[in-house]
Amino acid sequence: MNRRHLAAWAGMAACLSATGSPAADSGSVDWPAYAGDERASHYSALTQITPANVAQLRLAWRYRIDWPANRSVALEVTPLKIGDLVYVCLPQNDVVALDADSGAVRWRYAAQLRPWSGSTVCRGLAYYRAPTATAECPARVLMTSADATLRAIDARTGAPCRSFGVAGTVDLLLGLGAVKTGFYTPTSPPAIVRGLAVVGSGVPDNGEVENPSGVVRAYDALTGKLVWAWDVDHPQWHGAPPPGANYSRNTPNAWSVMSADEGLGLVYVPTGNSNPDYYGAHRSAQSEKYSSSVVALDAQTGTVRWSFQTVHHDLWDYDVGAQPVLVDLPTAGGRVPALIQATKTGQVFVLDRRDGHPLTKVEERPVPQGSGRGDWTAPTQPFSTGMPQFTGPNLTEEDMWGITPVDALWCRIKYRSARYDGPMTPPSDHGWIYSTGFLGGIDWGSVAVDERQDIMIVNAFRMANRNYFASAAQFGNDPNVKLPFPFYHQEGSPYFAVYTAVFRSPLGVPCQRPPYGTLSAVDMKTHKLLWSHALGTSRNSGPLGWQLPLDLPMGSPNIGGSLLVGSGIAFIGATLDQYFRAIDVRTGAQLWQTQLPSAAFANPMTYLSQRSGRQYVLIAAGGNSLMAHNKGLFIMAYALPQHPR
C-alpha cells in the first residue's frame, strides 16, 4: 500500500471515528451531486485507484435496468452516492437506491408518470439535507420528471415527502398556459443552492414559435413553495405570473445542468434559444440578449447579476449544453474564482464567475453573412482565442471521403452544392454545412478539471451537419402533414427544416474524414494543450449500420463526459465503440479499457465504500437511440480486487 493509499485510509478512519459515518456531503468519499458537487468539476480526490494498479480493475457489480429492446431510450444518468446507498434515476423516472458494495436494490420509488411525455431522459438527481431537525425526509432526493413535475423522495426509504408540494410533487406546468402534450419535459436535476431547488425545462427543438416558456424557477427544497422565477421578458414578476397572465412563450430555455456557488449566492444557468433553431427573425429583444449564454442569477431573488453570450443570434442549434464548471484558477494576481463554459462550437470560455468578464482573451470576429428570407445574421461572433480550440480544421472538398469511390463522389457533390464558408456559415435556401454540428464540439458532458494540478480534460465531437430548408409548397401546403424524421415543421417560420444527425453518405458513413472524436488535456496555468489524441475506434461502426468488430484508431463520435480522480487518472466512456477507458492525465496514455455491453453516453462517477473501504467507479451503459441501438441498459461498477497487488 503506497503513501497515497495510507492517506486515503487515514482520512476515512478519522471520519468514521469522529462521527460513526462520513458526513453526507463529504466529497472525499461520496458523490452527492450530479458532477460531484454543485461546482461541477467532475473531480474526486480519491486515490486508491492509481496509474500503477488501474489495470487490475474488474467488474464488481452491475444493475440491469428493465427496458423494452425495441423502445427508444437515452440513458444519460450519473448516479449519486451518499452513505451506503447509490441513487439512480431510471428512464421512466423511477428511482432506485442500490447497495454501494453489491448493487442490490434497497428500495425503489415508482414515479407513475401522468400520461404526458414519451421522453426517456433523466440525467440525474439532486440531494438535499435539511440544515435543522425536520420531521419528514430530513435527507431527500429531488427529481424533475418527464411529466413536468418536481418530486421529493425520502433518501432513506424511497417514500414521497408528503409535506413537499402536493403529496411530494410540484406541478411545473403552473403558469405556462396552454401546453401541448410532451412539449415541456425537464430532463436535468435541480441545482441546490441556499436551501432552494432551481429548475429549468426541456422543450422540443424546431417545434414552433409558440413553444412553452423557458422560465427558470426556484422552489423551497423543504416545502416545494415557489420562491422566485426568471422570465426573460418579464423580469419584474419575480414569482408567479399575475392573475390571468402566463410566463412568456418561446423564451430561451435551460435544459441542461446548472451550477451554483453557495458562497457568492449565484446559480449559473446555461441557456438555449427560442424555437425554431434555424430561424430567428421573430425572437424578442430579451430572448436575443440571453439566448445561447451562461447567465448568473442571484440565488435568493432570481435577479440577473451578469450574462455572457457564446453565440449571437444563434441559427445553428448551438445552445449551451455543457454544465458550467466552477474552479479557482491561477492568474498573475493569485487564484481567481472562475467559470469554465464549454460550448458546442468547440470554444471554451473562461470567465470571472463574480462578474462574468473574460479571464482569457475573447475576440469578436467577422463571420459569413446572409441567411434565409426575412432573417438576419450577426455581423460578428465571439471566439475564445486565449484558449485552445476544439473545432478541428475547416472542411475542404478534399476532406470528403468514403469507403468506395462512389460514396466519396456523392459526398463531394453534396459538399459543392451546399454553402460552406467556414465557422458560422448561415442557413441558406439551397442547403448549408456547419461544423461543428449541433451535437458538439462539447455538449452536456462538459469538461473535467483537476484543480490541484490545474489540468482540464476535454472530449470533443468533430462532425458536420448538412441542412436545407424546404417550403410548405414542397409538402402540399398542408401544415398538418405528418412528416417523418428528419423533417421539422418549424411552425410559425417560413420553412420546414431538413437535417440529419451527421453529414453522411447513402451508405451511412460520415462524409468528412476522421478523427471524429478527440480527448485533450489543457494546462490551465499556461492555457496550452498538454496533449490531444483521437478518442475511440471504429468498433461497432460501419456502412449500412453494420457493427464491424474493428479497432481502427479513427476517433469515434462521442457524447458524455469524463471523471478525474486524485491519483491522476481520467475515466471516460462516451464513444460508439462501447469501451470504458482510463487515461493518464499527464501523458494521455491509455492505462486500461474494458468492453461495455452498450455505449456509455453518460458521465462516470466514483466513491469510497464505508463498509469495504473499496473505491468504485460507476458508469451508465445503455446508449442513445439517436446514435446507437439499445443493447441493454446497465449501471456498471468497477473496483480493484479485494486484495490488490
XYZ file of C-alpha atoms in Angstrom:
645
model
C 0.000 0.000 0.000
C 1.600 3.286 -1.070
C 1.621 6.658 0.686
C -1.487 7.886 -1.148
C -3.387 4.741 -0.110
C -2.409 5.322 3.503
C -3.581 8.934 3.345
C -6.953 7.906 1.933
C -7.440 5.210 4.591
C -6.340 7.553 7.382
C -8.819 10.201 6.278
C -11.656 7.685 6.172
C -10.750 6.247 9.561
C -10.664 9.693 11.152
C -14.090 10.499 9.736
C -15.555 7.218 10.964
C -14.107 7.543 14.443
C -15.381 11.097 14.809
C -18.975 10.641 13.643
C -19.694 6.946 13.171
C -20.197 7.551 9.441
C -18.882 10.055 6.907
C -20.732 13.327 6.529
C -23.363 13.085 3.802
C -21.853 15.966 1.867
C -18.275 14.713 2.112
C -16.743 14.901 -1.345
C -13.859 12.708 -0.144
C -15.942 9.525 -0.022
C -19.358 10.334 -1.531
C -20.726 11.703 -4.787
C -23.603 13.897 -3.544
C -24.275 15.929 -6.716
C -24.514 15.271 -10.449
C -20.920 16.369 -11.124
C -19.566 15.579 -7.656
C -20.661 18.873 -6.122
C -22.547 21.981 -7.205
C -19.278 23.443 -8.583
C -19.326 20.676 -11.200
C -15.612 19.913 -11.559
C -16.231 16.179 -12.233
C -13.316 15.557 -9.861
C -12.795 13.323 -6.823
C -9.770 13.418 -4.512
C -9.851 9.624 -4.065
C -6.508 7.933 -4.772
C -6.993 4.218 -4.120
C -7.074 3.540 -7.870
C -3.753 4.676 -9.317
C -1.923 4.533 -12.652
C 0.068 1.648 -11.172
C -2.933 -0.557 -10.329
C -5.773 0.641 -12.578
C -5.124 -2.261 -14.974
C -6.424 -4.566 -12.225
C -9.918 -3.010 -12.270
C -12.664 -5.613 -12.528
C -16.436 -5.519 -12.713
C -17.592 -5.529 -9.093
C -21.340 -5.453 -9.717
C -23.883 -4.363 -12.253
C -27.521 -3.393 -12.105
C -29.684 -4.146 -15.132
C -32.469 -1.689 -15.951
C -35.597 -3.304 -17.367
C -36.420 -1.652 -20.684
C -38.068 -2.915 -23.909
C -35.451 -3.674 -26.545
C -37.484 -2.016 -29.292
C -38.236 1.217 -27.425
C -36.116 4.325 -27.905
C -34.076 5.433 -24.939
C -31.347 7.846 -23.924
C -29.530 6.585 -20.818
C -27.531 9.626 -19.722
C -27.749 9.289 -15.950
C -24.944 9.887 -13.469
C -25.804 8.247 -10.118
C -25.389 9.854 -6.703
C -23.805 8.168 -3.686
C -24.476 9.199 -0.089
C -23.649 6.983 2.884
C -24.017 3.358 1.817
C -26.547 3.954 -0.976
C -26.220 4.703 -4.688
C -29.208 6.572 -6.163
C -30.142 6.107 -9.824
C -32.869 7.798 -11.859
C -34.240 5.366 -14.470
C -35.509 6.339 -17.952
C -39.147 6.003 -16.819
C -38.321 8.327 -13.867
C -38.482 5.583 -11.268
C -35.671 5.909 -8.716
C -33.717 3.014 -7.213
C -31.397 3.021 -4.205
C -28.666 0.399 -4.601
C -26.279 -1.032 -2.040
C -22.926 0.675 -2.628
C -20.956 -2.600 -2.332
C -23.240 -5.087 -4.081
C -25.654 -3.163 -6.296
C -28.593 -4.876 -4.601
C -31.836 -2.877 -4.627
C -32.574 -1.406 -1.202
C -35.708 0.441 -2.284
C -37.500 1.590 -5.434
C -39.677 4.645 -5.971
C -42.331 4.198 -8.686
C -42.882 7.531 -10.422
C -46.190 6.559 -12.065
C -45.954 9.453 -14.506
C -49.104 11.106 -15.694
C -49.654 10.489 -19.445
C -47.697 13.412 -20.725
C -44.427 12.682 -22.476
C -42.512 9.977 -24.272
C -39.209 11.406 -23.026
C -36.821 8.819 -21.594
C -34.016 11.145 -20.493
C -33.250 11.588 -16.802
C -29.680 12.828 -16.393
C -29.669 12.643 -12.646
C -30.937 13.592 -9.228
C -30.247 16.236 -6.612
C -29.644 15.570 -2.911
C -30.661 17.868 -0.066
C -30.187 17.512 3.690
C -32.226 19.840 5.896
C -29.992 22.122 7.989
C -32.163 21.675 11.090
C -34.256 18.857 12.504
C -37.079 18.024 10.117
C -39.778 15.531 10.998
C -40.229 14.194 7.481
C -37.478 13.475 4.951
C -34.538 15.148 6.702
C -32.461 13.801 3.797
C -34.186 13.805 0.430
C -33.661 13.180 -3.256
C -35.141 15.724 -5.689
C -36.009 14.907 -9.300
C -37.508 16.744 -12.257
C -39.696 14.285 -14.148
C -40.701 13.877 -17.764
C -44.328 14.662 -16.884
C -43.357 18.231 -15.907
C -43.174 17.725 -12.153
C -40.614 18.299 -9.401
C -40.604 15.467 -6.855
C -39.111 14.955 -3.394
C -38.307 11.421 -2.159
C -37.115 10.277 1.262
C -33.469 9.287 0.794
C -33.731 6.580 3.481
C -36.952 4.844 2.446
C -37.932 5.918 -1.089
C -41.299 7.225 0.147
C -42.651 10.521 -1.239
C -42.050 13.532 1.021
C -45.728 14.336 1.608
C -45.063 17.807 3.023
C -43.364 18.872 -0.229
C -45.733 20.484 -2.714
C -48.857 18.351 -3.018
C -48.121 14.919 -1.523
C -44.489 15.092 -2.651
C -44.946 16.699 -6.071
C -44.859 20.216 -7.564
C -46.648 20.797 -10.898
C -44.245 22.647 -13.215
C -46.999 23.376 -15.762
C -48.471 26.061 -13.494
C -48.097 29.496 -15.065
C -47.268 28.185 -18.536
C -50.713 28.498 -20.106
C -51.758 26.024 -22.795
C -49.054 23.405 -23.329
C -49.297 20.595 -25.857
C -48.696 17.080 -24.585
C -44.980 16.392 -24.359
C -43.916 19.984 -25.110
C -42.493 20.594 -21.611
C -40.271 17.825 -20.253
C -37.403 18.712 -17.903
C -34.554 16.210 -18.082
C -31.808 17.541 -15.781
C -31.533 17.621 -11.970
C -32.233 20.790 -9.994
C -29.355 22.939 -8.776
C -29.298 23.116 -4.977
C -28.231 26.463 -3.500
C -29.106 28.211 -0.221
C -31.966 25.858 0.510
C -33.544 26.194 -2.918
C -34.013 23.776 -5.816
C -33.573 25.681 -9.088
C -35.104 24.046 -12.165
C -35.103 24.666 -15.904
C -37.098 22.962 -18.626
C -36.977 20.874 -21.760
C -38.935 21.904 -24.865
C -38.871 20.465 -28.411
C -36.184 21.665 -30.786
C -37.607 23.051 -34.035
C -41.094 22.752 -32.641
C -42.944 26.018 -33.121
C -42.753 29.701 -32.277
C -45.460 29.140 -29.642
C -43.304 26.757 -27.599
C -43.771 26.902 -23.798
C -41.799 29.395 -21.746
C -38.154 28.820 -20.865
C -38.740 30.287 -17.398
C -36.242 29.273 -14.666
C -37.812 28.780 -11.226
C -36.592 28.221 -7.667
C -38.549 26.231 -5.082
C -38.007 25.824 -1.367
C -36.251 22.453 -1.083
C -38.253 21.591 2.063
C -41.765 22.773 1.223
C -41.828 22.958 -2.572
C -43.092 26.545 -2.399
C -42.216 28.766 -5.377
C -39.664 31.367 -4.205
C -38.738 33.127 -7.446
C -38.937 32.899 -11.227
C -36.803 34.362 -14.001
C -38.842 35.060 -17.124
C -36.610 36.950 -19.565
C -39.494 39.022 -20.971
C -41.000 39.773 -17.537
C -38.103 40.081 -15.061
C -40.225 42.332 -12.852
C -42.588 39.470 -11.929
C -40.009 37.618 -9.780
C -42.520 34.880 -8.926
C -45.781 33.505 -10.268
C -47.413 35.462 -13.123
C -50.105 37.990 -12.183
C -53.681 36.651 -12.179
C -54.823 35.871 -15.703
C -51.293 36.031 -17.146
C -48.712 33.392 -18.055
C -44.958 33.299 -18.412
C -43.667 34.459 -21.809
C -43.841 31.874 -24.547
C -40.875 30.584 -26.524
C -38.149 32.220 -24.490
C -34.685 30.580 -24.229
C -34.925 27.528 -22.001
C -32.335 25.895 -19.745
C -32.487 22.168 -20.483
C -29.022 21.201 -19.269
C -27.419 21.054 -15.820
C -26.886 24.250 -13.820
C -24.123 25.004 -11.300
C -24.137 27.051 -8.107
C -21.756 28.962 -5.865
C -23.080 28.815 -2.302
C -20.659 31.472 -1.056
C -21.361 34.016 -3.791
C -25.043 33.159 -3.752
C -25.191 32.667 -7.514
C -26.686 29.999 -9.745
C -25.238 29.673 -13.254
C -27.741 28.878 -15.996
C -26.727 27.599 -19.462
C -29.398 28.665 -21.958
C -30.709 27.570 -25.327
C -32.576 29.711 -27.822
C -36.095 30.478 -28.935
C -37.599 27.991 -31.358
C -37.100 27.114 -34.092
C -33.352 26.627 -34.073
C -32.593 27.679 -37.644
C -34.814 30.745 -37.981
C -34.786 33.696 -35.595
C -36.465 36.743 -37.138
C -39.330 36.548 -34.608
C -37.252 36.444 -31.393
C -37.800 39.103 -28.749
C -35.067 41.549 -27.753
C -34.685 39.884 -24.352
C -34.537 36.431 -25.933
C -31.803 37.697 -28.237
C -29.889 39.018 -25.238
C -29.944 35.848 -23.155
C -30.012 33.017 -25.709
C -27.007 30.665 -26.062
C -25.479 32.190 -22.950
C -24.396 31.462 -19.414
C -26.456 33.622 -17.055
C -25.632 34.231 -13.374
C -28.770 34.642 -11.276
C -28.975 35.775 -7.671
C -29.796 32.566 -5.812
C -32.223 34.276 -3.420
C -34.128 36.536 -5.847
C -33.561 35.251 -9.397
C -32.268 38.675 -10.470
C -29.717 38.641 -13.297
C -26.284 39.542 -11.937
C -24.434 39.065 -15.228
C -24.584 37.144 -18.507
C -22.146 36.144 -21.226
C -23.315 35.173 -24.718
C -21.373 32.459 -26.532
C -23.221 32.784 -29.885
C -25.081 35.849 -31.145
C -28.425 35.321 -32.908
C -27.937 31.563 -32.889
C -29.090 29.915 -36.150
C -27.220 26.611 -35.684
C -28.706 24.949 -32.577
C -25.609 25.996 -30.645
C -27.447 26.229 -27.337
C -25.177 25.940 -24.296
C -25.467 22.299 -23.297
C -22.370 21.949 -21.108
C -22.735 22.446 -17.374
C -20.674 25.475 -16.217
C -17.618 24.343 -14.236
C -16.588 26.445 -11.226
C -12.939 26.409 -10.185
C -10.393 28.784 -8.651
C -7.740 29.299 -11.307
C -4.216 30.725 -11.118
C -3.556 34.192 -12.524
C -0.707 36.670 -12.180
C -2.601 38.208 -9.281
C -3.308 34.924 -7.497
C -6.222 32.475 -7.551
C -9.421 33.872 -9.034
C -12.953 32.409 -8.796
C -13.551 31.296 -12.369
C -16.243 29.704 -14.501
C -15.352 27.494 -17.449
C -18.039 27.394 -20.129
C -17.545 24.842 -22.884
C -19.731 25.118 -25.990
C -20.973 23.166 -28.982
C -18.841 25.380 -31.216
C -15.735 23.848 -29.663
C -14.904 27.111 -27.875
C -14.048 27.153 -24.175
C -14.653 30.481 -22.422
C -13.015 31.225 -19.057
C -14.865 33.897 -17.080
C -14.637 35.500 -13.671
C -17.660 33.963 -12.004
C -18.235 37.043 -9.840
C -18.982 39.406 -12.725
C -18.644 37.423 -15.985
C -15.693 39.245 -17.500
C -13.317 37.020 -19.535
C -10.153 35.839 -17.815
C -8.690 34.650 -21.118
C -8.775 36.539 -24.397
C -12.064 36.672 -26.329
C -12.311 38.359 -29.746
C -15.330 39.419 -31.752
C -14.559 38.310 -35.310
C -16.462 38.903 -38.556
C -18.368 35.838 -39.780
C -20.101 34.924 -43.068
C -23.258 36.911 -43.767
C -26.657 36.245 -45.311
C -29.429 33.912 -44.193
C -32.965 32.815 -45.041
C -35.578 35.249 -46.309
C -36.678 37.672 -43.629
C -33.954 36.666 -41.156
C -30.613 38.278 -40.363
C -27.099 37.252 -39.348
C -24.971 38.662 -36.543
C -22.012 40.532 -38.086
C -19.511 39.110 -35.564
C -19.242 36.166 -33.183
C -17.156 35.667 -30.030
C -14.070 33.473 -30.388
C -12.108 32.323 -27.346
C -8.641 32.957 -28.755
C -6.954 32.746 -25.359
C -7.796 29.039 -25.050
C -7.209 26.039 -27.336
C -9.875 25.376 -29.969
C -11.667 22.022 -30.189
C -13.380 22.549 -33.537
C -10.942 20.798 -35.838
C -9.767 22.416 -39.092
C -12.143 23.981 -41.587
C -13.571 21.493 -44.074
C -12.381 21.277 -47.682
C -13.570 19.271 -50.646
C -10.515 17.058 -50.170
C -11.817 16.161 -46.702
C -14.838 14.460 -48.264
C -14.220 10.727 -48.306
C -15.975 7.383 -48.344
C -15.364 3.663 -48.262
C -15.914 3.431 -52.035
C -15.239 5.903 -54.874
C -18.999 6.173 -55.414
C -19.963 7.414 -51.961
C -16.854 9.625 -51.809
C -18.027 11.252 -55.055
C -21.553 11.639 -53.642
C -20.144 13.450 -50.600
C -18.077 15.790 -52.765
C -21.098 16.665 -54.895
C -23.182 17.425 -51.807
C -20.352 19.476 -50.354
C -20.075 21.597 -53.506
C -23.849 22.054 -53.826
C -24.220 23.440 -50.295
C -22.898 26.657 -48.835
C -19.846 26.333 -46.597
C -17.758 29.356 -45.663
C -16.152 28.038 -42.503
C -17.412 28.604 -38.939
C -20.893 30.120 -38.596
C -21.905 29.565 -42.214
C -25.509 30.830 -42.108
C -28.587 28.886 -43.218
C -29.484 29.144 -46.896
C -32.281 28.067 -49.209
C -30.029 25.613 -51.059
C -28.508 23.953 -48.030
C -25.611 24.743 -45.763
C -22.881 22.865 -43.938
C -21.849 23.788 -40.434
C -19.046 22.303 -38.404
C -19.041 21.562 -35.589
C -22.573 20.160 -35.829
C -25.381 20.539 -33.325
C -24.155 17.603 -31.176
C -20.815 19.264 -30.465
C -17.893 20.278 -30.072
C -18.635 19.930 -26.402
C -22.159 19.095 -25.302
C -23.805 18.364 -21.949
C -20.958 16.084 -20.770
C -18.964 19.310 -20.208
C -15.290 19.287 -19.137
C -13.491 17.984 -16.047
C -10.918 19.927 -14.012
C -8.293 18.768 -11.526
C -7.779 21.996 -9.611
C -4.833 20.588 -7.669
C -2.854 20.123 -10.872
C -4.663 22.858 -12.858
C -5.446 20.461 -15.696
C -8.653 20.411 -17.728
C -9.781 17.341 -19.698
C -11.930 17.931 -22.800
C -13.591 15.383 -25.045
C -14.832 16.907 -28.308
C -17.019 15.672 -31.173
C -15.959 16.824 -34.652
C -18.673 16.163 -37.172
C -20.521 18.426 -39.575
C -24.216 18.748 -40.335
C -25.674 19.450 -43.770
C -29.119 21.032 -43.559
C -31.516 22.592 -46.020
C -34.793 24.457 -45.941
C -37.929 23.386 -47.733
C -41.092 25.401 -48.242
C -44.590 24.302 -47.319
C -45.404 24.083 -51.038
C -42.993 21.159 -51.336
C -45.212 19.256 -48.919
C -48.545 20.140 -50.491
C -49.068 23.309 -48.419
C -50.565 21.189 -45.660
C -49.346 22.485 -42.290
C -50.756 19.400 -40.568
C -48.997 16.841 -42.720
C -47.166 14.266 -40.596
C -43.543 14.376 -41.648
C -41.039 11.661 -40.748
C -37.703 12.419 -39.092
C -35.621 14.374 -40.093
C -38.295 16.849 -41.305
C -39.414 19.574 -38.899
C -42.254 21.980 -39.469
C -40.680 24.874 -37.595
C -44.257 26.109 -37.234
C -44.514 29.862 -37.431
C -41.439 30.232 -39.642
C -41.392 30.308 -43.469
C -39.610 26.956 -43.739
C -39.542 23.301 -42.993
C -36.085 22.276 -41.734
C -34.462 19.104 -43.015
C -31.368 17.788 -41.287
C -29.548 14.647 -40.207
C -27.573 13.978 -37.062
C -24.373 13.923 -39.172
C -23.389 14.756 -42.757
C -23.030 11.259 -44.215
C -23.272 9.306 -47.435
C -26.101 6.977 -48.517
C -24.017 4.135 -47.011
C -24.312 5.772 -43.602
C -20.621 6.699 -43.465
C -19.624 10.251 -42.404
C -18.668 12.385 -45.378
C -15.713 14.021 -43.662
C -12.503 12.228 -42.900
C -11.678 11.224 -39.297
C -10.892 11.779 -36.491
C -14.454 12.327 -35.256
C -13.621 12.457 -31.568
C -10.695 13.740 -29.555
C -9.603 13.749 -25.924
C -7.317 16.577 -24.827
C -5.642 17.984 -21.724
C -5.130 21.708 -21.147
C -2.708 23.296 -18.680
C -4.871 25.949 -17.007
C -1.818 27.906 -15.870
C -0.494 28.431 -19.410
C -3.767 27.788 -21.333
C -1.851 25.471 -23.663
C -2.539 21.920 -24.782
C -0.573 19.282 -22.885
C -1.699 16.589 -25.323
C -4.534 15.722 -27.696
C -5.392 12.266 -29.078
C -8.105 10.616 -31.094
C -10.731 9.192 -28.729
C -12.291 5.903 -29.711
C -12.048 3.384 -32.517
C -14.075 2.143 -35.477
C -15.583 -0.761 -33.491
C -19.376 -1.002 -33.786
C -19.393 1.462 -36.697
C -19.685 0.636 -40.351
C -21.622 1.154 -43.604
C -25.366 0.446 -43.728
C -25.493 0.105 -39.955
C -23.140 -2.883 -39.837
C -21.463 -3.354 -36.468
C -17.881 -4.049 -37.529
C -15.552 -5.594 -34.892
C -12.570 -3.459 -35.916
C -10.481 -1.309 -33.610
C -9.049 1.216 -36.052
C -7.903 4.316 -34.104
C -10.017 6.803 -36.075
C -11.629 8.749 -33.236
C -15.257 7.957 -32.524
C -18.352 10.139 -32.347
C -18.803 10.744 -28.639
C -21.275 12.290 -26.254
C -20.941 12.356 -22.482
C -18.035 13.438 -20.305
C -15.133 12.391 -18.118
C -14.223 11.889 -14.465
C -10.915 12.847 -12.835
C -9.534 11.242 -9.663
C -6.811 12.482 -7.347
C -4.216 9.946 -8.463
C -4.075 11.460 -11.946
C -6.481 9.294 -13.959
C -9.287 10.345 -16.304
C -12.131 7.848 -16.799
C -14.351 8.178 -19.853
C -16.921 6.186 -21.835
C -18.837 8.429 -24.308
C -17.799 6.614 -27.518
C -19.709 4.499 -30.037
C -17.138 1.692 -29.719
C -18.573 0.767 -26.287
C -15.290 0.968 -24.386
C -14.772 2.425 -20.923
C -11.242 3.808 -20.618
C -8.745 5.039 -18.044
C -6.281 7.665 -19.294
C -3.118 9.054 -17.702
C -3.894 12.741 -17.204
C -0.284 13.846 -17.595
C 0.565 11.974 -20.798
C -2.693 10.917 -22.429
C -1.569 7.283 -22.429
C -4.334 4.707 -22.126
C -3.903 2.709 -18.923
C -6.956 0.421 -19.041
C -10.071 -0.300 -21.048
C -12.996 -2.658 -20.835
C -15.771 -3.504 -23.277
C -19.230 -2.416 -22.128
C -22.489 -4.173 -23.048
C -23.760 -0.902 -24.589
C -22.368 2.504 -25.410
C -21.974 4.757 -22.367
C -23.211 8.245 -23.265
C -23.069 9.339 -19.638
C -20.627 10.864 -17.174
C -18.829 8.463 -14.793
C -18.688 8.936 -11.013
C -16.690 7.448 -8.151
C -16.940 6.891 -4.388
C -15.341 5.086 -1.455
C -17.464 2.457 0.299
C -17.790 2.979 4.042
C -18.023 -0.756 4.776
C -15.469 -2.345 2.490
C -13.082 0.588 2.039
C -13.066 -0.025 -1.740
C -13.120 2.729 -4.312
C -15.699 2.148 -7.061
C -16.022 3.786 -10.460
C -19.531 3.707 -11.978
C -20.885 4.421 -15.432
C -24.309 4.033 -17.062
C -24.162 1.944 -20.251
C -27.225 1.983 -22.453
C -26.639 4.309 -25.352
C -28.867 6.835 -27.036
C -31.223 5.725 -29.787
C -30.236 8.766 -31.865
C -26.670 7.437 -32.119
C -26.621 3.755 -31.135
C -29.007 0.825 -30.758
C -30.305 -0.219 -27.356
C -28.346 -3.367 -26.413
C -29.423 -3.380 -22.795
C -29.283 -0.795 -20.035
C -26.878 -1.216 -17.124
C -25.185 0.567 -14.238
C -21.652 -0.845 -14.259
C -19.452 -0.666 -11.123
C -15.703 -1.337 -11.255
C -13.224 -1.766 -8.401
C -9.835 -3.259 -7.626
C -9.761 -6.833 -6.312
C -10.346 -7.151 -2.584
C -6.599 -7.521 -2.053
C -4.923 -5.577 -4.897
C -1.339 -6.423 -5.642
